[in-house]
C-alpha positions as a Python dict, from the first residue, in 0.01 Angstrom:
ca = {
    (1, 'X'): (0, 0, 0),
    (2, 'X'): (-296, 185, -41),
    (3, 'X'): (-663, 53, -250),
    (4, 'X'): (-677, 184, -552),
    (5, 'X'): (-1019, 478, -534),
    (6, 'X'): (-1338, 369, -620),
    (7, 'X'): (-1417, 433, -954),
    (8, 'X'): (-1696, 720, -1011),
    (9, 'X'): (-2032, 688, -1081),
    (10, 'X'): (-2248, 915, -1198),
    (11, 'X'): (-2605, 830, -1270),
    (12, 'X'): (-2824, 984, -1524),
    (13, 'X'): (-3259, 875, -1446),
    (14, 'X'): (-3536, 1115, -1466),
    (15, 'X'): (-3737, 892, -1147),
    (16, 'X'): (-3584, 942, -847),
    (17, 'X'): (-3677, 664, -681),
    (18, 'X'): (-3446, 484, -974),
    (19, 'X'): (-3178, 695, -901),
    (20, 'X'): (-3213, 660, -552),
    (21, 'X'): (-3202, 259, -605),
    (22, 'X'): (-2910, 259, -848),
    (23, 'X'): (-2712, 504, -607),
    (24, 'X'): (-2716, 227, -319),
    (25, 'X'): (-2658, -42, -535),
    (26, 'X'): (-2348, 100, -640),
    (27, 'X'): (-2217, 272, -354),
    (28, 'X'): (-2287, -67, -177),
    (29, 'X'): (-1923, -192, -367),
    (30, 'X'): (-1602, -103, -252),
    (31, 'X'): (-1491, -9, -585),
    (32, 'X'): (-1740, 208, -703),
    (33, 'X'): (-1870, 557, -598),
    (34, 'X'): (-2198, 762, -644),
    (35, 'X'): (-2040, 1143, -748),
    (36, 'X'): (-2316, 1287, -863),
    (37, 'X'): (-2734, 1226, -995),
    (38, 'X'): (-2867, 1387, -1288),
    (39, 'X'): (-3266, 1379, -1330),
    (40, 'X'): (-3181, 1551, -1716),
    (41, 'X'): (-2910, 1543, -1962),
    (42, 'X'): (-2857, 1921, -1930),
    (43, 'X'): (-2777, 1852, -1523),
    (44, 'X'): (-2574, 1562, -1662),
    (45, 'X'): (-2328, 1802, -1879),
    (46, 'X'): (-2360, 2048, -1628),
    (47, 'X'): (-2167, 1833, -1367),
    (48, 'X'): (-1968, 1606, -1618),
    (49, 'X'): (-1676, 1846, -1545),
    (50, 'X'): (-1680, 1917, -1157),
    (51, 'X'): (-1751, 1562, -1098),
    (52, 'X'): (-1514, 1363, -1346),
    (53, 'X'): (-1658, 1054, -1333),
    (54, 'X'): (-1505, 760, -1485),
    (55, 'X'): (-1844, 635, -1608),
    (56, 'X'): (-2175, 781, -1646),
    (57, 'X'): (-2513, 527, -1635),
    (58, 'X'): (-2741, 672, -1878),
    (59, 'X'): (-3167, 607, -1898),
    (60, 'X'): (-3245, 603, -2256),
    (61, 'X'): (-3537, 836, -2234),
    (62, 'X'): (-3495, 1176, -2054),
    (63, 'X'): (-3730, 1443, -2022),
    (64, 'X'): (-3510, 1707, -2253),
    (65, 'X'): (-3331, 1468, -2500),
    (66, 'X'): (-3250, 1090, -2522),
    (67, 'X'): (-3006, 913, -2391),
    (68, 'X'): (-2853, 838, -2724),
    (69, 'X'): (-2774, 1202, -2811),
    (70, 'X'): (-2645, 1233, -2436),
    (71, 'X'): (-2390, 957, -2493),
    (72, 'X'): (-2276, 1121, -2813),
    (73, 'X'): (-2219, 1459, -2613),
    (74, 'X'): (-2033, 1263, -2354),
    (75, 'X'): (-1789, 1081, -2621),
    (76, 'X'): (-1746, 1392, -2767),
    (77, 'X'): (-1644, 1670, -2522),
    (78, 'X'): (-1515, 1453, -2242),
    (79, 'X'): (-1212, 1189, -2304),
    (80, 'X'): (-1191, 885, -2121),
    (81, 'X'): (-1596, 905, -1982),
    (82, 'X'): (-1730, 599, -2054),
    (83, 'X'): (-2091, 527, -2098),
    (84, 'X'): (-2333, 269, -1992),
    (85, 'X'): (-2707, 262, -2091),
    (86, 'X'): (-2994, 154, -1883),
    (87, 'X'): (-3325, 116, -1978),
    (88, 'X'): (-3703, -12, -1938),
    (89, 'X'): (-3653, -94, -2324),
    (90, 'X'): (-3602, -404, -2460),
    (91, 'X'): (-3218, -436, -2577),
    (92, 'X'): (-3325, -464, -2933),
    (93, 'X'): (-3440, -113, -2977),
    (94, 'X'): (-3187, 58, -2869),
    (95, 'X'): (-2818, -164, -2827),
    (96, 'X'): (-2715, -161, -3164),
    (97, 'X'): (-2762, 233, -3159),
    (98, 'X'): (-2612, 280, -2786),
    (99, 'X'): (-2272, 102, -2891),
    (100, 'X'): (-2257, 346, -3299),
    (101, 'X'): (-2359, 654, -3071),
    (102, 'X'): (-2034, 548, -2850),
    (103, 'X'): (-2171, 364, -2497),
    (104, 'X'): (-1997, 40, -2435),
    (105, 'X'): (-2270, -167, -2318),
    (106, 'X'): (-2632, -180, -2220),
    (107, 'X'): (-2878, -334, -1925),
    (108, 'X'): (-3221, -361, -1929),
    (109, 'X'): (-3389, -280, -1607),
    (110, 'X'): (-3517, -585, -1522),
    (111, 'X'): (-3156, -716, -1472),
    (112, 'X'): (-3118, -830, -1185),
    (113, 'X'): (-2847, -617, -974),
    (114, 'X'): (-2549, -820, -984),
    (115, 'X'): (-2590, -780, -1382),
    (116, 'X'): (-2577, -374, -1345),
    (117, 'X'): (-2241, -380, -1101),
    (118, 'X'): (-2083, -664, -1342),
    (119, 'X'): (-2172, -458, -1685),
    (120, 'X'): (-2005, -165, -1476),
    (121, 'X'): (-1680, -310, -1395),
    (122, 'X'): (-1686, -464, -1719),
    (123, 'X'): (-1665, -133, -1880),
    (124, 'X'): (-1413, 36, -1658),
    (125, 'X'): (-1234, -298, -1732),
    (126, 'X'): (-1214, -168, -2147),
    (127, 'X'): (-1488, -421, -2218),
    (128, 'X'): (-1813, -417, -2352),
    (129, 'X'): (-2172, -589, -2163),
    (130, 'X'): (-2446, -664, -2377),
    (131, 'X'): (-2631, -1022, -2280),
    (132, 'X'): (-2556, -1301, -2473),
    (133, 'X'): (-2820, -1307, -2740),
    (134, 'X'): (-2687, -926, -2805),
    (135, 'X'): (-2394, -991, -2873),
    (136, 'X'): (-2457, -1264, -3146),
    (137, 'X'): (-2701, -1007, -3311),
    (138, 'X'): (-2469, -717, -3305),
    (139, 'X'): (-2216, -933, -3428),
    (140, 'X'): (-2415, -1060, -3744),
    (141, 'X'): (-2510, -647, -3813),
    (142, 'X'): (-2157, -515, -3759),
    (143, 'X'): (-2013, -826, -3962),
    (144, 'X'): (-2276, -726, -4225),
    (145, 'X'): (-2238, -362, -4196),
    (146, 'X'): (-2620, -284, -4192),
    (147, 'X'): (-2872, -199, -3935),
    (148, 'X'): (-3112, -398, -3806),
    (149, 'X'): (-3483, -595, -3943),
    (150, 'X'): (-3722, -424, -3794),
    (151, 'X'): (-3915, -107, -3947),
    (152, 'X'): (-3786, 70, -3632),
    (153, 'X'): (-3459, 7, -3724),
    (154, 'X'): (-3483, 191, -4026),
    (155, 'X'): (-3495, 537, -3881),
    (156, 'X'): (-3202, 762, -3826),
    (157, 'X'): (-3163, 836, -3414),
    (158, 'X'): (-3272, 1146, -3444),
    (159, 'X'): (-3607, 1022, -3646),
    (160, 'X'): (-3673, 751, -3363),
    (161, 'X'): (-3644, 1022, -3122),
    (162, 'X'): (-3913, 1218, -3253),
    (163, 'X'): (-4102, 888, -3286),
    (164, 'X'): (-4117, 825, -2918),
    (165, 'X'): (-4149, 1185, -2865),
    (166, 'X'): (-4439, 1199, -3042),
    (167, 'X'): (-4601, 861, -2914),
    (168, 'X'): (-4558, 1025, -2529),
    (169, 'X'): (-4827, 1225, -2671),
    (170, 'X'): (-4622, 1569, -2784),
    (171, 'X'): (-4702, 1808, -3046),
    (172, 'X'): (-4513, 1894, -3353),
    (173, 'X'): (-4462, 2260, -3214),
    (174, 'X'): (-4340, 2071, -2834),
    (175, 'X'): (-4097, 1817, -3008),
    (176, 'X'): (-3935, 2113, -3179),
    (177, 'X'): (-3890, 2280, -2849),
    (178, 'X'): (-3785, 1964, -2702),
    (179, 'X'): (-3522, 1925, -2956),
    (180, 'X'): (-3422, 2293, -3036),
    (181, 'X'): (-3493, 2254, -3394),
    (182, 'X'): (-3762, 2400, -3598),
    (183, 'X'): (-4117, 2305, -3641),
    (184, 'X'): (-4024, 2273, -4039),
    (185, 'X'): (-3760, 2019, -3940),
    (186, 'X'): (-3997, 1800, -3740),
    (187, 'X'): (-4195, 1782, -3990),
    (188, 'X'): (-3962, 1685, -4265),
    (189, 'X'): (-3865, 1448, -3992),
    (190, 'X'): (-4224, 1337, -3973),
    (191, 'X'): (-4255, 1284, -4338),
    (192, 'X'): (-3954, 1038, -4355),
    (193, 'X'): (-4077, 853, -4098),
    (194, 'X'): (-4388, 794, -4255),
    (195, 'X'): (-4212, 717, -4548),
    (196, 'X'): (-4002, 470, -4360),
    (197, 'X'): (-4244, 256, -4203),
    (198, 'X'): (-4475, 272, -4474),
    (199, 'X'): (-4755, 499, -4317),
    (200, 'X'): (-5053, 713, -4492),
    (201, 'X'): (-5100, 992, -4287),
    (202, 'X'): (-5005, 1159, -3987),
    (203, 'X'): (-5295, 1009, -3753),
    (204, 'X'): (-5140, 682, -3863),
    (205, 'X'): (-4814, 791, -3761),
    (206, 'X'): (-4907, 876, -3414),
    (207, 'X'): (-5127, 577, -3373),
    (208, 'X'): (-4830, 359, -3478),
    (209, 'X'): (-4594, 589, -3226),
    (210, 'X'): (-4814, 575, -2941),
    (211, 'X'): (-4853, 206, -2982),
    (212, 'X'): (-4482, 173, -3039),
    (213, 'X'): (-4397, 335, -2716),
    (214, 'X'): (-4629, 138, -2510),
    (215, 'X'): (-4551, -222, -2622),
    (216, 'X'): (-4227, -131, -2882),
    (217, 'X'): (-4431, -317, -3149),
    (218, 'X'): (-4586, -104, -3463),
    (219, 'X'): (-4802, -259, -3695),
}
């Protein structure tokens, strides 16, 4: 009797060298496969249907959109892909978001590697891999059907996009482009923000985006 084929990987970082790290790590099991890397989430879709992968790693932050509205696309044009999140970020920003936008787990990148291959097979298992202090916390939100306590947590996914967008130092007119929405949108996206976490003015906002981005603290 035959093995069963690898499962396929395809891997979704904007720094090569990640990619290029990830890619031997996984194609270092017998059970899994590198089909395809994607530095963007455009390349991503773009190869989502030549490659049929049975799971697709995902970095949270991309240079064209987030990972977040990447997973979304993937959940909803291509049955059966499962998604996986990586990311520099602590879980606590993003986890809670990755599993409503659709992923089934998430792995910081300070994991070490064993962590990334179990998460993996965990998934293509039907499971879900968060650590353990995760999963008590999504627990308590689902069980309480909120988000969660953090300002941060306040803001829509779209809104925290813009956020980081705009503490990486973009423009209103750039994160428009970024996004393919308007500059009047952005800025009605600005405004709720503000009124979210409770800042004056816009040079407040970007002070508390840019700071937000670099340590994933505001205040």
């Amino acid at each position: 009797m035959s093995d069963p084929k690898p499962k396929r990987i395809l891997i979704v970082d904007d720094h090569p060298i990640m990619r290029l790290g990830l890619g031997k790590l996984v194609d270092a099991e017998p059970d899994l496969e590198v089909c395809h890397e994607a530095g963007t989430a455009r390349e991503a879709l773009a190869h989502l249907e030549q490659d049929k992968p049975d799971l697709v790693l995902v970095d949270m932050t991309l240079p064209d959109r987030s990972g977040l509205e990447l997973i979304k696309d993937i959940r909803a044009a291509f049955e059966g892909v499962q998604c996986l999140a990586i990311s520099m970020h602590d879980e606590e920003l993003y986890a809670e978001r990755v599993l409503r936008a659709g992923g089934r787990g998430y792995v910081m990148k300070e994991e070490a590697p064993d962590k990334l291959i179990e998460a993996i097979r965990r998934v293509m298992a039907g499971g879900v891999f968060l650590s353990e202090k995760m999963e008590t916390r999504v627990v308590e939100l689902f069980a309480g059907g909120g988000r969660g306590g953090t300002p941060v947590d306040r803001l829509s996914d779209r809104e925290l996009e813009v956020f980081r967008l705009l503490g990486q130092g973009h423009g209103t007119r750039e994160v428009a482009g970024k996004l393919g929405v308007s500059v009047r949108t952005i800025d009605a996206h600005r405004a709720h923000i503000k009124e979210k976490l409770g800042l004056r003015d816009a040079t407040e906002l970007v002070h508390q985006a840019v700071r937000w981005v670099e340590t994933g603290q505001i205040g």
